[in-house]
mmCIF file of C-alpha atoms and ligand atoms in Angstrom:
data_model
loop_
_atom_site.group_PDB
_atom_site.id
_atom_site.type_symbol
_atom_site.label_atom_id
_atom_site.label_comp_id
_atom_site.label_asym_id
_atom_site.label_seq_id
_atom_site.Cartn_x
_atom_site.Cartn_y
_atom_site.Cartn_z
ATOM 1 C CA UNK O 187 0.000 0.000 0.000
ATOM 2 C CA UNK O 188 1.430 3.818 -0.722
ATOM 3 C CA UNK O 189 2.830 5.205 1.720
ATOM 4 C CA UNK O 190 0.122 8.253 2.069
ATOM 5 C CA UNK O 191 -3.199 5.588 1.174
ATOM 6 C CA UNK O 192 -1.748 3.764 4.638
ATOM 7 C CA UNK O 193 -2.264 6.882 6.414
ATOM 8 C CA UNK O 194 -5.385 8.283 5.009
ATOM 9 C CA UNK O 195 -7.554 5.157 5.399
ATOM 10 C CA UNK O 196 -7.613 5.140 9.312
ATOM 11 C CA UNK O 197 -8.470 9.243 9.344
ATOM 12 C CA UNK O 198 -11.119 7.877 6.713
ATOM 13 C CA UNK O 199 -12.323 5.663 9.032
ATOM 14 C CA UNK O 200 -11.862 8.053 12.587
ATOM 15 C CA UNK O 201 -14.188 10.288 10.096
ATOM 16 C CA UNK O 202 -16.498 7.673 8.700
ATOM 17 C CA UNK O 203 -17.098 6.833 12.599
ATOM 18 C CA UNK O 204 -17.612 10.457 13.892
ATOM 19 C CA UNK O 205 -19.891 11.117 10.800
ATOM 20 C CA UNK O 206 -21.938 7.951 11.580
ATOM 21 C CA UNK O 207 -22.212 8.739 15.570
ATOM 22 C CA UNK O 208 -23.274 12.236 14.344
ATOM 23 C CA UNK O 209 -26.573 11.453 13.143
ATOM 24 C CA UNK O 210 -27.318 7.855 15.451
ATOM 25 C CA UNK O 211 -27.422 7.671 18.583
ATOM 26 C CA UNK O 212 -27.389 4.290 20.746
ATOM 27 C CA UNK O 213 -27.886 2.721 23.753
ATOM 28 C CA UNK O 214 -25.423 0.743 24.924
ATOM 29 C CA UNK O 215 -25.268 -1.716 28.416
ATOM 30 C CA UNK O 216 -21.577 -2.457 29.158
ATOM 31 C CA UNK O 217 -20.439 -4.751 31.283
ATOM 32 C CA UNK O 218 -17.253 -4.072 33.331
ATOM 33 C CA UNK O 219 -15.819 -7.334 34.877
ATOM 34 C CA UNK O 220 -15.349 -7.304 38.425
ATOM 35 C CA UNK O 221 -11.947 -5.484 38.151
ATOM 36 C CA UNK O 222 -11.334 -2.441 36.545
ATOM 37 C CA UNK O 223 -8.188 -5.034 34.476
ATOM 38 C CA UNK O 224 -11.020 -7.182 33.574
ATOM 39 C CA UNK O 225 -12.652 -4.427 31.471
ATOM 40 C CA UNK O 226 -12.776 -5.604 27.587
ATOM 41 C CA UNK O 227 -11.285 -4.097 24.680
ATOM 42 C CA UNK O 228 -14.930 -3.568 23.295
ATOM 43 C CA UNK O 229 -16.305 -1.699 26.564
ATOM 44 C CA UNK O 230 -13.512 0.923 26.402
ATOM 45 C CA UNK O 231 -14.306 1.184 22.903
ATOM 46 C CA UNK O 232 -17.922 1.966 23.633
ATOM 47 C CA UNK O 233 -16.960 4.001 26.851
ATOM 48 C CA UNK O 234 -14.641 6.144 24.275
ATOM 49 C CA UNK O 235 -17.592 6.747 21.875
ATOM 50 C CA UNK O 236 -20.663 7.751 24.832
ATOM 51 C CA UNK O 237 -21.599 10.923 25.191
ATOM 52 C CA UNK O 238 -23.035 10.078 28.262
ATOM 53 C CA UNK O 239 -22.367 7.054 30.687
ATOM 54 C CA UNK O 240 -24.935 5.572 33.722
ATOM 55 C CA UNK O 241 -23.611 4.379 36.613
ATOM 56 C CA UNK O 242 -25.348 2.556 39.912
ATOM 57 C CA UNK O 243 -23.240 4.014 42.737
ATOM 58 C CA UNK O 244 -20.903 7.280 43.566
ATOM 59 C CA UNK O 245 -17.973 4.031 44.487
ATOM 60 C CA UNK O 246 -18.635 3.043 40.737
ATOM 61 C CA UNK O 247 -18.359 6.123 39.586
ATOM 62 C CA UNK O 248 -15.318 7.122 41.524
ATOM 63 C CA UNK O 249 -13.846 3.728 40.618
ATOM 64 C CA UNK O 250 -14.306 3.922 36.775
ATOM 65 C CA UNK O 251 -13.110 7.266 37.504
ATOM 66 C CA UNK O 252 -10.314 6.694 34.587
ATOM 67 C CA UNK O 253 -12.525 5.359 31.689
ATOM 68 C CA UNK O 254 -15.020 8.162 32.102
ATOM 69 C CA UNK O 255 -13.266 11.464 32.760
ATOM 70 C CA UNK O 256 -14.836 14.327 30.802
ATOM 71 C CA UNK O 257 -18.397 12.140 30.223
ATOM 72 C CA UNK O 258 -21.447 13.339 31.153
ATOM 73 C CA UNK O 259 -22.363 11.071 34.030
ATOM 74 C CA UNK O 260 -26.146 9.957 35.039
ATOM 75 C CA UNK O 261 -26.762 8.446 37.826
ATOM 76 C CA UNK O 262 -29.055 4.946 37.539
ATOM 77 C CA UNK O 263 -29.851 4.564 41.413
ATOM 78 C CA UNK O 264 -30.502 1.322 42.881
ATOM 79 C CA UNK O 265 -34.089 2.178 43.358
ATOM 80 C CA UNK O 266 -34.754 1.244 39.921
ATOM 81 C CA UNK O 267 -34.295 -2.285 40.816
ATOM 82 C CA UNK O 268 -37.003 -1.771 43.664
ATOM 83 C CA UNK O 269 -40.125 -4.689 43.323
ATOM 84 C CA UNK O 270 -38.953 -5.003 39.235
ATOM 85 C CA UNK O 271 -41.429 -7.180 37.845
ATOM 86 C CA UNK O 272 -44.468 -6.886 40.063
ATOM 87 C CA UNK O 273 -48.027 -5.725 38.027
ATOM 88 C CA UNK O 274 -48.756 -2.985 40.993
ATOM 89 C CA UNK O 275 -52.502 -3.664 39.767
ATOM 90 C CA UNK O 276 -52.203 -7.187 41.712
ATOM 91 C CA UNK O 277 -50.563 -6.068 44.573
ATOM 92 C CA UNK O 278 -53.595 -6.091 47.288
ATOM 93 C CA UNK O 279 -51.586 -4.545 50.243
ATOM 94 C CA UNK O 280 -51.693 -0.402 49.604
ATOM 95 C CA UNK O 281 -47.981 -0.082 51.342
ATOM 96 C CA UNK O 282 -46.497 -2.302 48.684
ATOM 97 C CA UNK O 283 -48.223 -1.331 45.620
ATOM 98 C CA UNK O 284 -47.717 2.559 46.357
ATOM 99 C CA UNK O 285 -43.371 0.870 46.047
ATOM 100 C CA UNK O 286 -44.141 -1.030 43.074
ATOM 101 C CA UNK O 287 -45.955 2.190 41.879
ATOM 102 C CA UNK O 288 -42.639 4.078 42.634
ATOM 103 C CA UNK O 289 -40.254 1.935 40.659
ATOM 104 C CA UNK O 290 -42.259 1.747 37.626
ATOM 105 C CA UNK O 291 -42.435 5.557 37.693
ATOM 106 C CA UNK O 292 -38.680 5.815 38.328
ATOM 107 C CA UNK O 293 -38.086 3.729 35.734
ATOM 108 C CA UNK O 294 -40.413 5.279 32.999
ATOM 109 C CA UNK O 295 -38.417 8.563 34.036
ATOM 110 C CA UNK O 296 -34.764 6.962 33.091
ATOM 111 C CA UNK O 297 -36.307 5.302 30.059
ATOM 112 C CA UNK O 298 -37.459 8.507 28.627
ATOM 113 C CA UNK O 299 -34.549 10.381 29.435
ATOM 114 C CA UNK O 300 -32.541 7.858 27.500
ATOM 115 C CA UNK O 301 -34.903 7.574 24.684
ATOM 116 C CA UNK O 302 -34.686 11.787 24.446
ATOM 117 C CA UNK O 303 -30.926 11.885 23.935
ATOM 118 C CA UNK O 304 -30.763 8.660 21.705
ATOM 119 C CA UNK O 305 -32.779 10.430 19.414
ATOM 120 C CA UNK O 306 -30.958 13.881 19.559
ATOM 121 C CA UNK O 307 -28.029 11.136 18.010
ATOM 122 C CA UNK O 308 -26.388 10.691 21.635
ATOM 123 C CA UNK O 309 -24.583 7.294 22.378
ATOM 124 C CA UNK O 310 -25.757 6.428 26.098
ATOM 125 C CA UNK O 311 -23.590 3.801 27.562
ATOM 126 C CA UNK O 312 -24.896 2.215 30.867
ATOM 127 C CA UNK O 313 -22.204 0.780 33.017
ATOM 128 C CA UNK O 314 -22.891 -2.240 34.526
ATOM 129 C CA UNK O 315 -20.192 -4.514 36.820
ATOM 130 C CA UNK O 316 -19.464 -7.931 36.231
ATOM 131 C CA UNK O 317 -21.310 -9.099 33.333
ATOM 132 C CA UNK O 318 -25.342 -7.483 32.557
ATOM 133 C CA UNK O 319 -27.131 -10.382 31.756
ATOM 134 C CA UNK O 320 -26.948 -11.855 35.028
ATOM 135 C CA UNK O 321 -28.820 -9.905 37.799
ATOM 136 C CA UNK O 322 -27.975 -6.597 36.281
ATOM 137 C CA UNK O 323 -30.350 -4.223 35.428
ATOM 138 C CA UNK O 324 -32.056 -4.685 32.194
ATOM 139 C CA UNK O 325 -35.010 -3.505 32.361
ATOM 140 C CA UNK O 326 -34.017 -0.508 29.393
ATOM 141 C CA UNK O 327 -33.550 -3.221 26.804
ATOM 142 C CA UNK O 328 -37.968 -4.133 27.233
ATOM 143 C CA UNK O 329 -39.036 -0.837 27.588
ATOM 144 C CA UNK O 330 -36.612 1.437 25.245
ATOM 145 C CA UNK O 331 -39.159 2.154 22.166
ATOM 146 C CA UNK O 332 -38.129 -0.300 19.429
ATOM 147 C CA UNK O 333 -36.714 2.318 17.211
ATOM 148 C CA UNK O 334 -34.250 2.984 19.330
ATOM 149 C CA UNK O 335 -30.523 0.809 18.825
ATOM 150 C CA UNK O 336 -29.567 -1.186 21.218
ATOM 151 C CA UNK O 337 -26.413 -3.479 22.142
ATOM 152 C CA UNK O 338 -25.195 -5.702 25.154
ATOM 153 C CA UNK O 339 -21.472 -5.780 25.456
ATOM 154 C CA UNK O 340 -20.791 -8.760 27.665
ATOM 155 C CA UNK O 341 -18.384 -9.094 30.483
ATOM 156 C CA UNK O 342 -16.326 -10.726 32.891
ATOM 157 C CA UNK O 343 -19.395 -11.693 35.799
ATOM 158 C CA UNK O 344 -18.838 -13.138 39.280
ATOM 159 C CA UNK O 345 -19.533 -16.439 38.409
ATOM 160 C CA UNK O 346 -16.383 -16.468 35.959
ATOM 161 C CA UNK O 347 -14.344 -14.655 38.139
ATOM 162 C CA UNK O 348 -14.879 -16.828 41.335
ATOM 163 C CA UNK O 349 -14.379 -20.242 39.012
ATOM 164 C CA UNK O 350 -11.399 -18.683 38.006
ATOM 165 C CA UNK O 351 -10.273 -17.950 41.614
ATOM 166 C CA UNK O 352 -10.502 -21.413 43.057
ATOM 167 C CA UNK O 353 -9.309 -22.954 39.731
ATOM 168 C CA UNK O 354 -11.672 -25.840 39.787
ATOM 169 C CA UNK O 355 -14.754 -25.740 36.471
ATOM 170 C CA UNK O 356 -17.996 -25.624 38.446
ATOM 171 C CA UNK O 357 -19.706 -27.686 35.582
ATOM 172 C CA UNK O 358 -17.637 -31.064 36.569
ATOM 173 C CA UNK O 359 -19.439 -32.236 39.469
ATOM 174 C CA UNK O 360 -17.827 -35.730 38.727
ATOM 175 C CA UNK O 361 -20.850 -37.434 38.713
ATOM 176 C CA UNK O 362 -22.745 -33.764 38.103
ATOM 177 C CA UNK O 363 -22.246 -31.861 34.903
ATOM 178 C CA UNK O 364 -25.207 -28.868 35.569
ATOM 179 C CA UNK O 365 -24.423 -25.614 37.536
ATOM 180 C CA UNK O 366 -27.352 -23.390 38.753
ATOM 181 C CA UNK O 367 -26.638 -20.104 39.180
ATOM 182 C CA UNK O 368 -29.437 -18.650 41.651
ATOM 183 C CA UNK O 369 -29.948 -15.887 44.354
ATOM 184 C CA UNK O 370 -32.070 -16.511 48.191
ATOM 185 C CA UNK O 371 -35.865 -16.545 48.020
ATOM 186 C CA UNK O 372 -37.359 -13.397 46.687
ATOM 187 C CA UNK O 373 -41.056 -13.072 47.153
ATOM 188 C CA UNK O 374 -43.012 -14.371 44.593
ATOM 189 C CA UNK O 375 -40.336 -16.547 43.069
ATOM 190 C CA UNK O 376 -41.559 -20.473 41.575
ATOM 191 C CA UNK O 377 -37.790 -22.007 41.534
ATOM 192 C CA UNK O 378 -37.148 -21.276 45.210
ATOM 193 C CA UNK O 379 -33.584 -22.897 46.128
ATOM 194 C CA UNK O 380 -35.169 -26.422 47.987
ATOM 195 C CA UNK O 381 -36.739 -27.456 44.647
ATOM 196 C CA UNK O 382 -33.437 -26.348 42.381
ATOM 197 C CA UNK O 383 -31.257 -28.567 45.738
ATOM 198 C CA UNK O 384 -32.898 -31.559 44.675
ATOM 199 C CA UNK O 385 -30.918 -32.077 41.759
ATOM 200 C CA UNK O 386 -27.451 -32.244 43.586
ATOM 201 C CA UNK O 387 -25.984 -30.051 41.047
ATOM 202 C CA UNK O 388 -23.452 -27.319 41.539
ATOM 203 C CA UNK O 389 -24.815 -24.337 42.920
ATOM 204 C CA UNK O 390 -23.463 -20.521 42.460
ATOM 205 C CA UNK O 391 -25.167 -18.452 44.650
ATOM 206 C CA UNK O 392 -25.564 -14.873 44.269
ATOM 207 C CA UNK O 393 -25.552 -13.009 47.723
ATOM 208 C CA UNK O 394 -28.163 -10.247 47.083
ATOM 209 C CA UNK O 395 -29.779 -9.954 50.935
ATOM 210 C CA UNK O 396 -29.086 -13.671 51.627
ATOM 211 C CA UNK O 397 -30.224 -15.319 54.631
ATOM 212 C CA UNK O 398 -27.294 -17.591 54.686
ATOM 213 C CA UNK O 399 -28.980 -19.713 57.938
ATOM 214 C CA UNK O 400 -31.971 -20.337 55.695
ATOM 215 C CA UNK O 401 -29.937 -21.164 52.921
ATOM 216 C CA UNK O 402 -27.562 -23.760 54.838
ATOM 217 C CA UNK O 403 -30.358 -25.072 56.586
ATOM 218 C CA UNK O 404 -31.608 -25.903 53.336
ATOM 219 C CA UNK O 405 -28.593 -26.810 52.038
ATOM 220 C CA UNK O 406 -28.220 -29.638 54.940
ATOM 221 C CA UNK O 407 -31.372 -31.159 53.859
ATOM 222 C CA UNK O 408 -30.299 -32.215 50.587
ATOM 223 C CA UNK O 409 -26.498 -32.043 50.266
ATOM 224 C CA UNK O 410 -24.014 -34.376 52.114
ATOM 225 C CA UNK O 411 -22.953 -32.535 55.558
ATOM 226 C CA UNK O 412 -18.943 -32.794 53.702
ATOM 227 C CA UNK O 413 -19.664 -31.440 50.706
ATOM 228 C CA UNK O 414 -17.258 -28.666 49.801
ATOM 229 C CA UNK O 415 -18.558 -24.785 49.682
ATOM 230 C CA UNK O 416 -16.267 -21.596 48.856
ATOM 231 C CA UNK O 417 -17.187 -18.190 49.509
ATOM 232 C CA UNK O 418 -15.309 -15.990 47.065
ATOM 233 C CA UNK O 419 -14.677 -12.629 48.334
ATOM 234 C CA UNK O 420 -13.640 -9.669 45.385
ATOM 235 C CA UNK O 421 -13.213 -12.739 42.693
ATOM 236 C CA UNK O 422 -11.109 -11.267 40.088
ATOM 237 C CA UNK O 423 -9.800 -8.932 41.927
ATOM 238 C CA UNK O 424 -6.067 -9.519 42.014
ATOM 239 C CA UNK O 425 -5.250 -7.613 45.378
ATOM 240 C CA UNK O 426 -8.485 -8.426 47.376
ATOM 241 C CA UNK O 427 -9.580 -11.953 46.271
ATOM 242 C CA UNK O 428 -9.717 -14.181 49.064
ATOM 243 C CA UNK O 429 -11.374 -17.515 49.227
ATOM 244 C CA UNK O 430 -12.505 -19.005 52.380
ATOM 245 C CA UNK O 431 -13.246 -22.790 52.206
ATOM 246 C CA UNK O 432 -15.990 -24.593 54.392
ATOM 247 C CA UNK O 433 -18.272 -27.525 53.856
ATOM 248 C CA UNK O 434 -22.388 -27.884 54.057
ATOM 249 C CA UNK O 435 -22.180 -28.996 57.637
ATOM 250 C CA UNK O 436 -19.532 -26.889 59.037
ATOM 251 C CA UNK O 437 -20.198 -22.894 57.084
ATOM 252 C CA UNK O 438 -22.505 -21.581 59.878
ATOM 253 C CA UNK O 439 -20.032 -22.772 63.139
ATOM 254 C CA UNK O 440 -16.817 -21.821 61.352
ATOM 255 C CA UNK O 441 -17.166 -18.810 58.832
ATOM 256 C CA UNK O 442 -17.818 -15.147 59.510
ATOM 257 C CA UNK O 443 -20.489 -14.922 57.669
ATOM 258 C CA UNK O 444 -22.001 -11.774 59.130
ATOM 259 C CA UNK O 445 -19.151 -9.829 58.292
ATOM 260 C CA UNK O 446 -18.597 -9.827 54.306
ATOM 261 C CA UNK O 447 -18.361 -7.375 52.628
ATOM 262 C CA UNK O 448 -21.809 -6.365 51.135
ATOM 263 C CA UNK O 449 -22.387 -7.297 47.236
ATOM 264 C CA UNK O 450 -18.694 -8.431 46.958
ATOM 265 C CA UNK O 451 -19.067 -12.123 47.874
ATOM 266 C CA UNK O 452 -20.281 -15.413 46.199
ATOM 267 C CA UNK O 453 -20.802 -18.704 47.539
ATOM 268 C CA UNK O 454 -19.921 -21.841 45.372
ATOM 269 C CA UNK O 455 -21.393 -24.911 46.624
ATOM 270 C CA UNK O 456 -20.542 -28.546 44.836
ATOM 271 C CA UNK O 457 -18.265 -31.676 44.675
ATOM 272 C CA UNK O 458 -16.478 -29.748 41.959
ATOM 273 C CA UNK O 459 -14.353 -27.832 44.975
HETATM 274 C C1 SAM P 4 -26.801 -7.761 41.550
HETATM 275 S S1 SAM P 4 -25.638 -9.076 41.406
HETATM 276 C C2 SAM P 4 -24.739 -8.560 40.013
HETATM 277 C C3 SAM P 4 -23.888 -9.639 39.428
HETATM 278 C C4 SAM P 4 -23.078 -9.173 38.238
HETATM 279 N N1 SAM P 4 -23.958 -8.808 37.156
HETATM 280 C C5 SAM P 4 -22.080 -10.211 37.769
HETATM 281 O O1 SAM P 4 -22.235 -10.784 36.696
HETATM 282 O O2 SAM P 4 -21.104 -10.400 38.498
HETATM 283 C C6 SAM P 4 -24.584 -8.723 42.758
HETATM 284 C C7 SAM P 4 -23.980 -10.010 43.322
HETATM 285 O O3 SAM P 4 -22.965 -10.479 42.456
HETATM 286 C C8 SAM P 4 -21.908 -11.056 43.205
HETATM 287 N N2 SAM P 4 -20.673 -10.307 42.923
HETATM 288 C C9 SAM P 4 -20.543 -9.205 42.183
HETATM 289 N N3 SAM P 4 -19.254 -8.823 42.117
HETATM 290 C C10 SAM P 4 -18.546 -9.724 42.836
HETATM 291 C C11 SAM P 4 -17.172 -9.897 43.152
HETATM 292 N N4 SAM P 4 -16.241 -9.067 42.686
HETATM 293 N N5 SAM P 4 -16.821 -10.943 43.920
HETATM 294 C C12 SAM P 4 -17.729 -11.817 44.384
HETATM 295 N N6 SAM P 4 -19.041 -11.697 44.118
HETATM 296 C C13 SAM P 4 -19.448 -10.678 43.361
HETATM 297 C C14 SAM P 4 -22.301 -10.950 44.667
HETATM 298 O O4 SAM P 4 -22.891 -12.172 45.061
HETATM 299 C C15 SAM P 4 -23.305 -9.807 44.653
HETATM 300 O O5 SAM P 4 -24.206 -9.884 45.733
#
């Protein structure tokens, strides 16, 4: 290739792009590992191109500090996740539908905002840790009007991250070859944790407001009292990452569980350990 075509082509392109983002706006949902080093090539590509980033927390925002200097930043408050789901016409008890009531209005409010600077041709990126598609908020991708773009960059999720710390593949149970990734027993849930236990299958549990005595007690009833658990603490995290091994029988009487740190822990539970 000449010499000057080799240079001209990737201005080309730099131009091509800006002239494209000029007119179109998108919304993007990026997910952001669960260490700022676990952040893909594709997210900082989208974080470059937003005119405006969402993020959950002011300790996300201070953290991703580096990838989104000089954005506009909106903030996408946890009470948008508040009773997601619930029809507040079925809710009988006044007290809870008036909070389902709230988060649907909350949430109409974001959506519109969004859907008002897509269409003025602004790329919204909302910033999501670990990977989106499991328990993150996604609400925006169902109630974004379908002319409006949309894309879901995947990334590096707690379930990866604490597989990866205690270097054993949750899907090889020996005898097992399932994992179920689940949460503790929201209201108003079908697959409540008892029912999924029955299968003796490795279990990755998400520690959202988990009664861990009601889990383990649970737990006892259909797994061996030896069988190996791990609570992951900051999985991926290279500095923090800790992992703290019990079994079935022993978690409650041995393991602080009181005392981790909120929204940073996951519990692994399987022969696979
Ligand atoms: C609302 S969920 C979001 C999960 C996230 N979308 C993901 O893929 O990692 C929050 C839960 O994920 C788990 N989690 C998130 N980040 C973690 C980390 N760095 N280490 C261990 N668990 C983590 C915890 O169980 C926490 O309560």
């Amino acid at each position: 290739m000449r010499r000057s075509a080799k240079y001209f082509l990737p201005v080309l392109f730099l131009l091509g792009a800006a002239v494209a983002h000029a007119g179109q706006g998108k919304f993007y949902i990026v997910g952001m590992g669960t260490s700022k080093d676990l952040v893909t090539v594709r997210a900082l590509e989208v974080i470059e191109s937003a005119d405006i980033v969402l993020v959950e927390t002011e300790g996300e925002r201070a953290y991703w500090g580096d990838f989104i200097t000089g954005k506009e930043v909106w903030s996408r408050p946890i009470a948008l996740r508040v009773m997601y789901g619930a029809d507040p016409e079925k809710i009988a008890d006044p007290k809870k539908r008036a909070k389902a009531e709230k988060g649907v209005r909350a949430r109409k409010e974001i959506v519109d905002r969004v859907t008002a600077a897509v269409r003025e041709g602004k790329i919204v990126a909302d910033l999501q840790g670990g990977d989106p598609m499991v328990y993150g908020l996604t609400f925006m991708l169902e109630q974004l009007p379908k002319d409006i773009p949309t894309e879901v960059i995947p990334g590096v999720g707690a379930f990866q991250a604490a597989s990866a710390a205690v270097k054993m593949s949750p899907p090889f149970g020996y005898d097992t070859s399932a994992v179920i990734l689940t949460m503790d027993d929201w209201e108003g849930r079908v697959d409540v944790n008892e029912k999924l236990m029955a299968a003796g299958s490795t279990l990755v549990v998400y520690t959202m407001l988990l009664d861990y005595e009601r889990l383990f007690a649970q737990l006892r009833k259909h797994y061996p009292a030896d069988t190996p658990v791990a609570e992951v603490v900051d999985a991926g995290d290279r500095e923090n990452q800790k992992v703290i091994r019990s079994t079935v029988g022993r978690f409650l009487d041995e393991i602080d569980y009181k005392n981790l740190p909120d929204e940073r822990h996951i519990l692994l539970v399987g022969k696979f350990l």
